[in-house]
XYZ file of C-alpha atoms in Angstrom:
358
model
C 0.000 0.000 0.000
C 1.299 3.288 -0.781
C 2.337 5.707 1.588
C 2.640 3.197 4.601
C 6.679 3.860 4.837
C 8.134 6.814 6.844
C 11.730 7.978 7.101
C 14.934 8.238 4.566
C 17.578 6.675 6.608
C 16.030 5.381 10.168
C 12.717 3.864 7.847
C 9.632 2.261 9.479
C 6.684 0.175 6.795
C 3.313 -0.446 8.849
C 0.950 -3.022 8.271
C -2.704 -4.221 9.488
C -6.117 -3.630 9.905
C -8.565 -2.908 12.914
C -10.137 -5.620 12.628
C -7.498 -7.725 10.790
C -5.402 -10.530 12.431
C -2.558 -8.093 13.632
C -0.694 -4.742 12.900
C 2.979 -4.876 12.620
C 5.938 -2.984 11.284
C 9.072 -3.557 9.832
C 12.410 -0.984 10.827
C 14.850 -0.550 8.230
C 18.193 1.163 9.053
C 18.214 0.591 13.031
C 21.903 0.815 13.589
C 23.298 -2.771 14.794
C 24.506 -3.225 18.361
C 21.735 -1.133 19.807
C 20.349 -2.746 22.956
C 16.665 -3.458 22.769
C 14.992 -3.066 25.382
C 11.521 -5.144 25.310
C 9.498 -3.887 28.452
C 10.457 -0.142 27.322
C 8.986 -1.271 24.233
C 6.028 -2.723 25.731
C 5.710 0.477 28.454
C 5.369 2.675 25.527
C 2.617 0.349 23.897
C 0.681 0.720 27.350
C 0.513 4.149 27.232
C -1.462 3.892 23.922
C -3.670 0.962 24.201
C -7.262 0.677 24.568
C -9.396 -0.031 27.496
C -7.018 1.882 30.256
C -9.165 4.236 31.654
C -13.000 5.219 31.430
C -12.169 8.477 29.212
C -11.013 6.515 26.065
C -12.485 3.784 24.111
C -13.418 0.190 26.458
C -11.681 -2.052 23.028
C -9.982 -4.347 25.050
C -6.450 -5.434 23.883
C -3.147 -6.071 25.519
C -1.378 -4.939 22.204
C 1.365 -7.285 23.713
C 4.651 -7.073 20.963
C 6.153 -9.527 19.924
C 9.837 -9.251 18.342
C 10.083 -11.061 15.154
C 13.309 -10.620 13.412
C 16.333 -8.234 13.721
C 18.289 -8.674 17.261
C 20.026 -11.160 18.915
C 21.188 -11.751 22.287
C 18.993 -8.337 23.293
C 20.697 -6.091 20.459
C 20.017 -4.898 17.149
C 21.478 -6.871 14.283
C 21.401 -3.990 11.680
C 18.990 -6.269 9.475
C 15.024 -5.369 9.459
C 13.707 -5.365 12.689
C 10.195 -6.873 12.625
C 7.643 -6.623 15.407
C 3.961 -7.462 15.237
C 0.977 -6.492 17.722
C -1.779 -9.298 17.049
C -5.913 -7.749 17.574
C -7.757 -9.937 19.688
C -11.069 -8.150 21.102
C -12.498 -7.043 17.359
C -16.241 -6.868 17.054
C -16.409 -6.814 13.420
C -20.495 -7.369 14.048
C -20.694 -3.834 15.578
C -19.787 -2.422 12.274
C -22.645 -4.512 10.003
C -24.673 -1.512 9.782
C -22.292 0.859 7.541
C -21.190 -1.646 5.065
C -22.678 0.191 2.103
C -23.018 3.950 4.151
C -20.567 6.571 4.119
C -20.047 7.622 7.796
C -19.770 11.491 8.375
C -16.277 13.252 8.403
C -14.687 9.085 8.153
C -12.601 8.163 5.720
C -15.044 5.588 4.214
C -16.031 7.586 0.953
C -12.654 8.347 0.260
C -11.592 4.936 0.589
C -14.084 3.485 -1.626
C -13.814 5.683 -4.345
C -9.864 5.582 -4.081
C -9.524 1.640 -3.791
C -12.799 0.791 -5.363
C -12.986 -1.186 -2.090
C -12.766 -0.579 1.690
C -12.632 -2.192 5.043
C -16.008 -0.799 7.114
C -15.127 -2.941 9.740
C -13.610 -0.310 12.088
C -12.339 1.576 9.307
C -9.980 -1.316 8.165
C -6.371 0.546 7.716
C -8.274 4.518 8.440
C -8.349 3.114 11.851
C -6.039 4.535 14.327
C -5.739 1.022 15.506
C -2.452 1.374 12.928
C -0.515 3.617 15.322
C 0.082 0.808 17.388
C 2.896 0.104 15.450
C 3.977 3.364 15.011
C 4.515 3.442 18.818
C 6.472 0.168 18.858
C 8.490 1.567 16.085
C 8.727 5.230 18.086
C 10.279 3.258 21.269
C 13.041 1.822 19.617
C 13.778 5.279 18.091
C 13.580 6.459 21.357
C 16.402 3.853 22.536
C 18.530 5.406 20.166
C 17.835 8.549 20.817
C 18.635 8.246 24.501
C 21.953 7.478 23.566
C 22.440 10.865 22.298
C 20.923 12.559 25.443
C 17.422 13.244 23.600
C 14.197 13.598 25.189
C 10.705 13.970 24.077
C 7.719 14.963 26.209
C 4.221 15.194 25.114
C 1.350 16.508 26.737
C -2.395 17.618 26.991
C -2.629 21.567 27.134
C -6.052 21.792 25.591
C -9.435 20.020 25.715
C -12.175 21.701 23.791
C -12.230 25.228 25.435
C -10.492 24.085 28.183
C -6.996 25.627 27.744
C -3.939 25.238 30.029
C -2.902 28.385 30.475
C 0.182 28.156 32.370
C 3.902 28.279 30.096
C 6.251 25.368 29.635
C 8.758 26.676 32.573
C 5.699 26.495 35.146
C 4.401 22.943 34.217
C 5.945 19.888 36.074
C 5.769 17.552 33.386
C 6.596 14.662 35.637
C 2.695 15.228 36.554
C 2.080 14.085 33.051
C 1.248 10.596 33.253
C -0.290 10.787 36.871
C -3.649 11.284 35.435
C -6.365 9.716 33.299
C -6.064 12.662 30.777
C -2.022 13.357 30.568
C -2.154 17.070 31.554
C 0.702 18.223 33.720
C -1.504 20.361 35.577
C -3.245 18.607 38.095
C -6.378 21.238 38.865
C -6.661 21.695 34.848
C -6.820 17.952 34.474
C -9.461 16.908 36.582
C -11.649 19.603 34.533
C -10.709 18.326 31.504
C -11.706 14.679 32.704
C -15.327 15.916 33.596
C -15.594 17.522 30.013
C -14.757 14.555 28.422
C -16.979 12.274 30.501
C -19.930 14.722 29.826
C -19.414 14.863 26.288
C -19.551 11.004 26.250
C -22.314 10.769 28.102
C -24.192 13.020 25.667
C -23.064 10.104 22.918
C -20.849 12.922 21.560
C -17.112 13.646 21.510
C -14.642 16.605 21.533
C -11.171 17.745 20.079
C -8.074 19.643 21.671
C -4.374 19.954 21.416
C -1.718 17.857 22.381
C 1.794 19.907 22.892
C 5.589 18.608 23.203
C 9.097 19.857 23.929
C 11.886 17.843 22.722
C 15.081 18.388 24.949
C 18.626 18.001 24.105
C 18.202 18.366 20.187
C 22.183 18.872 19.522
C 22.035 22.143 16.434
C 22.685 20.699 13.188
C 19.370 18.242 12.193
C 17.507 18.723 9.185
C 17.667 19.446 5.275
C 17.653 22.128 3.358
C 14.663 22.687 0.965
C 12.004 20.197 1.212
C 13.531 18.220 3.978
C 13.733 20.713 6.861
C 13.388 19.287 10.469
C 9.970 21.051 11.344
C 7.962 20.105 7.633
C 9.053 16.301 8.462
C 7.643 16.545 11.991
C 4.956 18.749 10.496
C 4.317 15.834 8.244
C 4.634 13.008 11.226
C 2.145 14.682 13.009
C -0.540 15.684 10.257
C -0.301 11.838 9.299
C -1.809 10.815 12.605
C -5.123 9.707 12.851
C -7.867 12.963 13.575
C -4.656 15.639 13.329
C -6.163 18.668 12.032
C -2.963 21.136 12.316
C 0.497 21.142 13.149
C 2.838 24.441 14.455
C 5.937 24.756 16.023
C 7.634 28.036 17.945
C 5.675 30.797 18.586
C 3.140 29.268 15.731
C 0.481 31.139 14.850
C 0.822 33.483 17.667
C 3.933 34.594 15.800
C 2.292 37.047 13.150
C 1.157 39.675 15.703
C 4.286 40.261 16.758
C 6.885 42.439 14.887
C 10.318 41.311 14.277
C 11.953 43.425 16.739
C 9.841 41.297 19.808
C 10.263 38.038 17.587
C 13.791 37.715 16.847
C 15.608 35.319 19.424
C 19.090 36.841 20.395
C 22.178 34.950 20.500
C 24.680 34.565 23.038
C 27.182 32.739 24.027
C 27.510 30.428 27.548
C 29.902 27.739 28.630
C 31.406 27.074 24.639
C 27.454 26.905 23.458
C 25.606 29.330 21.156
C 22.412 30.088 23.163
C 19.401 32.328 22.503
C 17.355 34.532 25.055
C 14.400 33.787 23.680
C 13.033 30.562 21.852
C 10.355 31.589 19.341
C 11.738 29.949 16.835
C 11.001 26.463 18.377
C 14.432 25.272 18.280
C 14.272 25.352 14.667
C 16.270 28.078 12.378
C 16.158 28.108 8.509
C 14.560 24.043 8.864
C 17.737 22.986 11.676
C 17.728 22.724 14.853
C 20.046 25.141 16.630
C 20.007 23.718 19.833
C 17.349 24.946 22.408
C 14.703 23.352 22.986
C 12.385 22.269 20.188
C 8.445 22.647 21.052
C 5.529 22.084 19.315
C 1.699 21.702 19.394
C -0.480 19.544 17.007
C -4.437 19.798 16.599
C -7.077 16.783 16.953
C -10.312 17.300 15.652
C -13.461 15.490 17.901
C -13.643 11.750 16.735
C -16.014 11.648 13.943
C -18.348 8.570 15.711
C -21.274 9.792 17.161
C -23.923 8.238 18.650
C -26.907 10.724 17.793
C -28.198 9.748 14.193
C -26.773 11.642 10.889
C -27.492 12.311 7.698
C -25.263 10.310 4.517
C -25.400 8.477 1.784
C -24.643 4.785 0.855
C -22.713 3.526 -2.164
C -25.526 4.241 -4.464
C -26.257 7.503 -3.458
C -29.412 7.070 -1.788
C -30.029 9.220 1.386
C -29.480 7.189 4.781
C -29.456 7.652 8.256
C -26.502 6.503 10.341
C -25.719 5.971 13.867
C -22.557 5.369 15.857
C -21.955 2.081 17.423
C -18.959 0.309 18.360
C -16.543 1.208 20.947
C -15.030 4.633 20.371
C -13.065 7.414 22.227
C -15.135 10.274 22.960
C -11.573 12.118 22.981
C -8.508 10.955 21.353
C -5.661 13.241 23.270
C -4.952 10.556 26.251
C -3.986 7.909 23.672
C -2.383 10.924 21.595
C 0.156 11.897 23.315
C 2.615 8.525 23.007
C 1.549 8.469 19.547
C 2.857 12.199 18.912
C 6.157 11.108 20.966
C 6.893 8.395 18.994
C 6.549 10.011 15.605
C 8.421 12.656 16.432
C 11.497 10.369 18.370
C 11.136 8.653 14.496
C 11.600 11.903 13.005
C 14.802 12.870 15.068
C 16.299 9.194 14.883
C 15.758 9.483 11.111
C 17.608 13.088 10.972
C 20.026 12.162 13.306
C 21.075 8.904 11.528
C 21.031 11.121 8.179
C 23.287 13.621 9.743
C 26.061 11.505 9.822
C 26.681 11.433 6.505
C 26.280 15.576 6.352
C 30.112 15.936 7.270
């Protein structure tokens, strides 16, 4: 399938279905000798699975990895690393009722008239049930990547109108993964936790933001042109599942200011270039330049519903559907490892490609 492999030099190829026997992925490029640690791996694939709180979906699965191919004696080989997460709680039954209709704001039109044919059950390969192995992929990246002194940290800052107003420096983001939600502010958190069980017990669901901060970024990552460090997180992020924007530094939030209050000054402080200010994100002219790099990415509200809707079906006629299934009224809890691990894929990828810059 095209468009299911990510990265130049550190490259991952995904495979599976929601409701398909497993999902899986296949690491090209992992440098050999790295030591692999399984229950990291399988820590990280907790963080994202279903059924571990009662603010995301009830799908019960252990998504328990299992290592296929590519290191021996606990390291990395250097040949494809394989690793495959096998679905065993699918309810293909629950999805009977849209197997000719077009489900608002899904991917099932598209699909069909891309393919010609399409999956309903869950959303076949749409499903976000693929990130699994994006995740498994991410923690080996992040393996390597703690070799280097890199760390990534991704949080919940915004839950429909709820908005956490306080600034990177204040949060604690230890705090992160104490809660249900993953907001580093406990008071914030327990109000985003009521929103989101309201919303689901109105059958509905709701969007927010998900930010990160990735410390230790040495300067020198990314290409010039089309393969600058923020457009290939920029593109890691917009390909997860509900992602509806992607900014980095000062963002949006950038063009009120003038240059003079936007610039970030240089200096110089132990041997390292500094700047006083960071909003440019840690990124200059698509490299990083050493502080830290942050960004925030945008989820829309998952598009199943349980009040009834107006579609179509695959002839056109006018239908009414309903949401059933087991769904997450919000996706952010179960976003935030996934963001982590696409972006740890990102920097393993640039930092693997960097060694060949000099």
């Amino acid at each position: 399938m095209a468009g299911s492999i990510f990265g130049t030099a550190f490259r991952i190829s995904t495979f599976g279905e929601s409701h398909g026997k497993a999902v899986g992925v296949v690491i090209d490029g992992c440098p050999a000798g790295l030591i692999i640690d399984e229950d990291f791996i399988q820590a990280e694939l907790d963080r994202r699975r279903p059924g571990q709180s009662n603010i995301v979906t009830q799908r019960k699965e252990s998504d328990t990895v299992q290592i296929l191919s590519g290191i021996f004696e606990g390291k990395s080989t250097g040949t494809p690393l394989a690793m495959v997460i096998y679905n065993g709680d699918q309810r293909s039954g629950d999805y009977g009722h849209i197997a000719d209709k077009y489900r608002p704001s899904h991917a099932d039109y598209t699909y069909q008239v891309k393919y010609g044919i399409r999956d309903y059950r869950g959303g076949g390969r749409s499903s976000a049930r693929e990130t699994a192995a994006r995740v498994a992929a991410g923690a080996v990246a992040k393996l390597l990547l703690a070799q280097e002194g890199v760390q990534i940290q991704a949080y919940v800052s915004q839950v429909g109108a709820l908005v956490l107003q306080k600034s990177l420096e204040e949060l604690d983001l230890s705090l992160t993964e104490s809660n249900d939600v993953r907001c580093p502010d406990p008071e914030m958190a327990e109000q985003m936790i009521d929103l989101i069980k309201a919303v689901r017990k109105d059958g509905d669901t709701i969007g927010g933001v998900v930010s990160a901060v990735i410390k230790g970024c040495p300067p020198g990552l990314g290409e010039p042109a089309f393969d600058k460090l923020h457009a290939d997180l920029g593109k890691a992020m917009l390909s997860i599942n509900a992602c509806k924007g992607f900014e980095y530094g000062s963002g949006f939030a950038g063009v009120s200011m003038r240059g003079s209050e936007h610039n970030d000054s240089f200096y110089e402080e132990d041997g390292k270039v500094l700047t006083r200010t960071n909003h440019s994100g840690g990124v200059q002219g698509g490299i990083s330049n050493g502080m830290d790099i942050t960004f925030r990415v945008a989820f829309k509200p998952v598009a199943t519903i349980i009040p009834e809707q107006e579609s179509v079906n695959e002839q056109g006629e006018a239908v009414i559907v309903t949401g059933k299934g087991r769904h997450d009224p919000c996706v952010l809890p179960r976003a935030v490892p996934i963001v982590e691990s696409m972006a740890a894929l990102v920097l393993a990828d640039h930092f693997l490609r960097q060694r060949t810059a000099k």
